[in-house]
Amino acid sequence: MQKKTSFSTKGQRADIGDLTIYRILANRYTDAVGPFVFLDHISPKVHTSPVDSSTGAHPHRGIATLTYIIDGEDEHFDSAGNYAKVYSGGIQWMKAGHGVLHDETLQPDSKTDNNRTHAFQFWINLPAKNKAEQPEYLAIQSEMVPQKNLPNDAGWIKVIVGSYEDLQSIIPNYTTQFLYHIQLQPGHSFNITIDEKIEVAAFLPSQKAILNGDEFGEGEFIEFDRAAGDILMVNKLQEATDIILFGGEPYTEAIVAKGPFVMNTSGEIADAYRDFYAGNYGKIKTDAGRV
């Protein structure tokens, strides 16, 4: 049985500097898909001069942030002393835990002649028991991202978070969660089975695709029902198309989100702001780790 579409929608503009950004999640229909409570799509863009793209130093608490870079070079600093550059195909993952400052800058990839930037940022909500833990950080280059070809030369699947068949991401799982990047070749299809009660959504970043018989366009976010069933993805274009598929088990604890903080109560949000203004998240040393 194929899963039914609950709704589809497009994002709202939320640009930073020279980057064209669409806020996909949260939206007017839902605040979360499994543990995922936020998704910004940094749209594909070709740059002819240096890019103004710094997010500026800002705090987080109660979540893990994940930046997946399709094209570009992402530089990360945080107040726990972590520093790294991740290049096209790589991932920046940071567990904010009880509080951390970070800053990211996306530029064209200095290792290639590609002047494009294209990326996604997700926020992954942490269970209450993990919100008070120490911050953690992973810089994952493209060759470390699990990937395999689909049957019948249909394309490929990358496992950004979670697992698929014999592939397993190195990003920690605090609940059942998955984030896949699927590329389908022209004239091909791919079917995936989703268990009952698992929340799942798809996003089409650059081309249209047919999902369970319905055609959706570029930039559409599609959420499916929670019944067990299949999602059949079909590409009838003359070029490859990409599908971002993500979700997980429902987050059953209360969610209170304000600004960069996602907690379980309003009192915890107040504590997060108080600790931030008191300087308890530390400071970023922008020369840390640079060579």
Short mmCIF file of C-alpha atoms in Angstrom, two decimals:
data_model
loop_
_atom_site.label_atom_id
_atom_site.label_comp_id
_atom_site.label_asym_id
_atom_site.label_seq_id
_atom_site.Cartn_x
_atom_site.Cartn_y
_atom_site.Cartn_z
CA MET A 1 0.00 0.00 0.00
CA GLN A 2 1.27 3.44 -0.87
CA LYS A 3 1.32 6.20 1.72
CA LYS A 4 -1.03 9.13 1.22
CA THR A 5 0.04 12.76 1.03
CA SER A 6 -1.05 14.79 4.05
CA PHE A 7 -0.16 18.16 2.50
CA SER A 8 2.39 19.97 0.34
CA THR A 9 3.72 23.52 0.61
CA LYS A 10 6.59 25.79 -0.34
CA GLY A 11 8.95 27.76 1.88
CA GLN A 12 9.18 31.44 2.82
CA ARG A 13 12.19 33.64 1.97
CA ALA A 14 14.68 34.07 4.83
CA ASP A 15 17.84 35.34 3.09
CA ILE A 16 21.21 35.81 4.80
CA GLY A 17 23.65 38.13 3.03
CA ASP A 18 24.18 36.93 -0.54
CA LEU A 19 22.48 33.58 0.07
CA THR A 20 18.93 32.97 -1.14
CA ILE A 21 17.24 30.92 1.58
CA TYR A 22 13.78 29.37 1.86
CA ARG A 23 12.47 28.33 5.28
CA ILE A 24 10.76 25.00 4.66
CA LEU A 25 10.15 23.84 8.25
CA ALA A 26 8.45 24.85 10.50
CA ASN A 27 5.55 25.85 8.23
CA ARG A 28 1.86 26.68 8.54
CA TYR A 29 0.91 22.99 8.53
CA THR A 30 3.44 21.41 10.89
CA ASP A 31 6.13 22.26 13.44
CA ALA A 32 8.07 19.00 13.20
CA VAL A 33 8.67 15.83 11.21
CA GLY A 34 9.91 13.23 13.66
CA PRO A 35 12.79 14.93 15.51
CA PHE A 36 13.34 17.51 12.74
CA VAL A 37 11.99 20.91 13.81
CA PHE A 38 13.68 23.24 11.30
CA LEU A 39 14.81 23.18 7.68
CA ASP A 40 16.34 26.00 5.67
CA HIS A 41 17.11 25.42 2.00
CA ILE A 42 20.06 27.51 0.80
CA SER A 43 19.13 27.60 -2.87
CA PRO A 44 21.65 26.89 -5.66
CA LYS A 45 23.46 30.07 -6.66
CA VAL A 46 26.51 30.91 -8.80
CA HIS A 47 28.78 33.59 -7.35
CA THR A 48 31.19 35.84 -9.28
CA SER A 49 32.68 37.59 -6.21
CA PRO A 50 33.35 36.81 -2.53
CA VAL A 51 30.16 35.84 -0.69
CA ASP A 52 28.68 37.66 2.29
CA SER A 53 27.16 34.66 4.08
CA SER A 54 28.23 34.59 7.73
CA THR A 55 25.43 33.75 10.13
CA GLY A 56 27.26 35.71 12.85
CA ALA A 57 27.95 34.23 16.28
CA HIS A 58 24.68 33.01 17.80
CA PRO A 59 23.59 30.51 20.46
CA HIS A 60 21.72 27.20 20.42
CA ARG A 61 20.41 24.96 23.16
CA GLY A 62 18.40 21.74 23.23
CA ILE A 63 19.01 20.69 19.60
CA ALA A 64 21.60 19.39 17.17
CA THR A 65 22.25 21.49 14.07
CA LEU A 66 23.11 19.78 10.79
CA THR A 67 24.37 21.56 7.67
CA TYR A 68 24.55 19.40 4.54
CA ILE A 69 26.57 21.03 1.77
CA ILE A 70 25.67 20.04 -1.79
CA ASP A 71 28.00 22.64 -3.34
CA GLY A 72 30.37 24.92 -1.50
CA GLU A 73 32.71 25.21 1.44
CA ASP A 74 31.31 25.64 4.96
CA GLU A 75 33.52 27.02 7.71
CA HIS A 76 32.47 26.34 11.32
CA PHE A 77 33.55 27.93 14.61
CA ASP A 78 32.03 27.34 18.05
CA SER A 79 32.59 28.34 21.65
CA ALA A 80 33.55 24.77 22.62
CA GLY A 81 36.75 25.30 20.59
CA ASN A 82 35.75 23.33 17.49
CA TYR A 83 36.81 24.48 14.05
CA ALA A 84 36.64 22.87 10.61
CA LYS A 85 35.96 23.45 6.94
CA VAL A 86 33.71 20.98 5.16
CA TYR A 87 33.52 20.85 1.37
CA SER A 88 30.96 19.87 -1.27
CA GLY A 89 29.07 16.73 -0.22
CA GLY A 90 30.05 17.06 3.43
CA ILE A 91 28.20 17.67 6.69
CA GLN A 92 28.64 19.91 9.72
CA TRP A 93 26.90 18.44 12.81
CA MET A 94 26.85 20.11 16.22
CA LYS A 95 24.98 19.01 19.33
CA ALA A 96 24.25 22.22 21.22
CA GLY A 97 23.26 20.35 24.38
CA HIS A 98 23.12 22.73 27.35
CA GLY A 99 24.32 25.66 25.24
CA VAL A 100 26.96 26.75 22.74
CA LEU A 101 27.72 29.63 20.38
CA HIS A 102 28.58 28.93 16.77
CA ASP A 103 29.15 30.71 13.48
CA GLU A 104 29.12 29.30 9.95
CA THR A 105 30.16 30.81 6.63
CA LEU A 106 29.26 29.26 3.28
CA GLN A 107 31.44 30.07 0.26
CA PRO A 108 32.13 28.48 -3.14
CA ASP A 109 34.34 25.39 -2.86
CA SER A 110 38.00 26.47 -2.93
CA LYS A 111 39.06 22.94 -3.94
CA THR A 112 37.18 23.04 -7.25
CA ASP A 113 36.31 25.48 -10.02
CA ASN A 114 32.64 25.31 -8.99
CA ASN A 115 31.41 28.78 -7.93
CA ARG A 116 28.03 27.46 -6.75
CA THR A 117 26.69 27.34 -3.22
CA HIS A 118 23.84 24.99 -2.32
CA ALA A 119 23.08 23.58 1.14
CA PHE A 120 20.52 22.62 3.76
CA GLN A 121 20.40 23.32 7.48
CA PHE A 122 18.31 21.11 9.75
CA TRP A 123 17.66 21.35 13.48
CA ILE A 124 17.20 17.98 15.18
CA ASN A 125 15.33 18.14 18.47
CA LEU A 126 16.95 16.31 21.38
CA PRO A 127 15.05 14.28 23.97
CA ALA A 128 14.70 16.10 27.30
CA LYS A 129 17.30 13.81 28.91
CA ASN A 130 19.92 14.87 26.33
CA LYS A 131 19.24 18.63 26.31
CA ALA A 132 21.51 19.21 29.34
CA GLU A 133 24.48 17.26 27.97
CA GLN A 134 27.83 18.67 26.88
CA PRO A 135 28.09 20.04 23.31
CA GLU A 136 29.56 17.75 20.66
CA TYR A 137 30.75 18.33 17.11
CA LEU A 138 31.48 16.34 13.94
CA ALA A 139 32.97 17.52 10.64
CA ILE A 140 32.10 14.88 8.02
CA GLN A 141 33.72 15.16 4.60
CA SER A 142 31.96 13.80 1.52
CA GLU A 143 33.96 10.56 1.39
CA MET A 144 32.72 9.74 4.92
CA VAL A 145 29.04 9.92 3.92
CA PRO A 146 27.62 6.41 3.31
CA GLN A 147 26.35 5.99 -0.25
CA LYS A 148 25.27 3.18 -2.55
CA ASN A 149 23.86 2.79 -6.04
CA LEU A 150 20.19 1.94 -6.43
CA PRO A 151 19.12 -1.24 -8.24
CA ASN A 152 18.89 -1.22 -12.04
CA ASP A 153 21.17 1.85 -12.35
CA ALA A 154 18.28 3.98 -11.07
CA GLY A 155 20.59 6.42 -9.25
CA TRP A 156 22.03 6.53 -5.74
CA ILE A 157 21.16 7.12 -2.08
CA LYS A 158 23.25 8.90 0.55
CA VAL A 159 22.55 8.35 4.25
CA ILE A 160 23.06 11.66 6.01
CA VAL A 161 21.39 10.56 9.27
CA GLY A 162 20.28 7.11 10.44
CA SER A 163 20.61 3.98 8.35
CA TYR A 164 19.43 2.32 5.16
CA GLU A 165 20.05 -1.38 4.54
CA ASP A 166 23.78 -1.86 5.19
CA LEU A 167 24.56 1.88 5.33
CA GLN A 168 24.93 3.66 8.68
CA SER A 169 25.68 7.35 9.30
CA ILE A 170 28.24 8.19 12.00
CA ILE A 171 25.92 10.93 13.33
CA PRO A 172 24.49 9.85 16.73
CA ASN A 173 20.86 8.79 16.95
CA TYR A 174 18.95 9.86 20.07
CA THR A 175 15.67 8.61 18.62
CA THR A 176 14.70 6.76 15.44
CA GLN A 177 15.61 9.22 12.69
CA PHE A 178 16.68 9.25 9.07
CA LEU A 179 17.76 11.75 6.45
CA TYR A 180 18.45 10.55 2.90
CA HIS A 181 19.57 12.28 -0.27
CA ILE A 182 18.25 10.28 -3.23
CA GLN A 183 19.18 11.02 -6.84
CA LEU A 184 17.07 9.39 -9.55
CA GLN A 185 18.26 9.07 -13.13
CA PRO A 186 15.94 9.92 -16.07
CA GLY A 187 13.20 7.36 -16.63
CA HIS A 188 13.87 5.52 -13.37
CA SER A 189 12.03 4.93 -10.11
CA PHE A 190 12.79 3.94 -6.52
CA ASN A 191 10.47 2.54 -3.86
CA ILE A 192 11.00 2.74 -0.10
CA THR A 193 8.87 1.25 2.69
CA ILE A 194 8.12 3.31 5.81
CA ASP A 195 7.01 1.69 9.06
CA GLU A 196 3.76 2.56 10.82
CA LYS A 197 3.69 5.73 12.98
CA ILE A 198 6.94 7.01 11.47
CA GLU A 199 6.65 10.63 10.36
CA VAL A 200 8.18 11.28 6.93
CA ALA A 201 8.45 14.16 4.50
CA ALA A 202 10.11 14.79 1.15
CA PHE A 203 11.63 17.96 -0.28
CA LEU A 204 12.39 18.57 -3.96
CA PRO A 205 15.28 21.06 -4.12
CA SER A 206 15.82 21.50 -7.84
CA GLN A 207 13.49 19.48 -10.11
CA LYS A 208 9.98 18.07 -10.13
CA ALA A 209 9.26 14.42 -9.36
CA ILE A 210 6.32 12.03 -9.10
CA LEU A 211 5.67 10.68 -5.60
CA ASN A 212 3.03 7.96 -5.26
CA GLY A 213 1.44 9.00 -8.52
CA ASP A 214 1.24 12.75 -7.85
CA GLU A 215 3.56 15.25 -9.52
CA PHE A 216 5.23 17.84 -7.29
CA GLY A 217 7.37 20.76 -8.38
CA GLU A 218 10.72 22.25 -7.54
CA GLY A 219 10.83 23.67 -4.00
CA GLU A 220 7.87 21.64 -2.70
CA PHE A 221 7.79 20.06 0.75
CA ILE A 222 5.52 17.02 0.95
CA GLU A 223 4.45 15.30 4.17
CA PHE A 224 2.90 11.82 4.21
CA ASP A 225 0.48 10.08 6.56
CA ARG A 226 1.62 7.83 9.42
CA ALA A 227 0.21 4.56 8.13
CA ALA A 228 2.76 1.93 7.15
CA GLY A 229 3.34 1.94 3.43
CA ASP A 230 5.52 2.70 0.43
CA ILE A 231 6.75 5.88 -1.21
CA LEU A 232 7.34 5.35 -4.92
CA MET A 233 9.53 8.04 -6.47
CA VAL A 234 9.53 8.38 -10.27
CA ASN A 235 11.62 10.63 -12.51
CA LYS A 236 10.09 11.27 -15.95
CA LEU A 237 12.46 14.13 -16.78
CA GLN A 238 15.33 14.08 -19.26
CA GLU A 239 17.82 14.77 -16.45
CA ALA A 240 18.50 13.52 -12.93
CA THR A 241 16.32 14.72 -10.08
CA ASP A 242 17.08 14.95 -6.35
CA ILE A 243 14.82 14.07 -3.44
CA ILE A 244 15.54 14.81 0.23
CA LEU A 245 13.61 12.31 2.38
CA PHE A 246 13.62 12.62 6.17
CA GLY A 247 11.71 11.83 9.34
CA GLY A 248 11.53 9.50 12.30
CA GLU A 249 9.48 8.54 15.31
CA PRO A 250 7.19 11.28 16.68
CA TYR A 251 8.64 13.55 19.34
CA THR A 252 6.25 12.90 22.24
CA GLU A 253 7.57 15.41 24.79
CA ALA A 254 6.38 19.01 24.87
CA ILE A 255 8.13 21.37 22.43
CA VAL A 256 8.64 25.03 23.29
CA ALA A 257 10.72 26.89 20.71
CA LYS A 258 11.82 30.50 20.73
CA GLY A 259 14.56 31.98 18.59
CA PRO A 260 17.56 29.61 18.53
CA PHE A 261 16.41 27.53 21.50
CA VAL A 262 14.17 24.43 21.49
CA MET A 263 13.25 23.18 24.96
CA ASN A 264 10.37 21.43 26.74
CA THR A 265 8.99 24.26 28.90
CA SER A 266 8.75 28.05 28.86
CA GLY A 267 10.85 28.12 32.03
CA GLU A 268 13.66 26.29 30.24
CA ILE A 269 13.51 28.85 27.44
CA ALA A 270 13.84 31.63 30.01
CA ASP A 271 16.83 29.80 31.52
CA ALA A 272 18.43 29.47 28.09
CA TYR A 273 18.20 33.22 27.48
CA ARG A 274 19.38 34.07 30.98
CA ASP A 275 22.45 31.83 30.62
CA PHE A 276 23.20 33.31 27.19
CA TYR A 277 23.06 36.91 28.43
CA ALA A 278 25.17 35.92 31.44
CA GLY A 279 27.91 34.73 29.08
CA ASN A 280 27.65 31.09 30.15
CA TYR A 281 27.93 29.76 26.58
CA GLY A 282 31.52 31.00 26.28
CA LYS A 283 33.14 32.87 23.42
CA ILE A 284 34.21 31.96 19.91
CA LYS A 285 37.89 32.27 19.09
CA THR A 286 37.82 32.87 15.35
CA ASP A 287 41.47 31.89 14.92
CA ALA A 288 40.97 28.52 16.64
CA GLY A 289 42.16 25.65 14.48
CA ARG A 290 42.98 27.76 11.44
CA VAL A 291 46.19 27.01 9.61
#
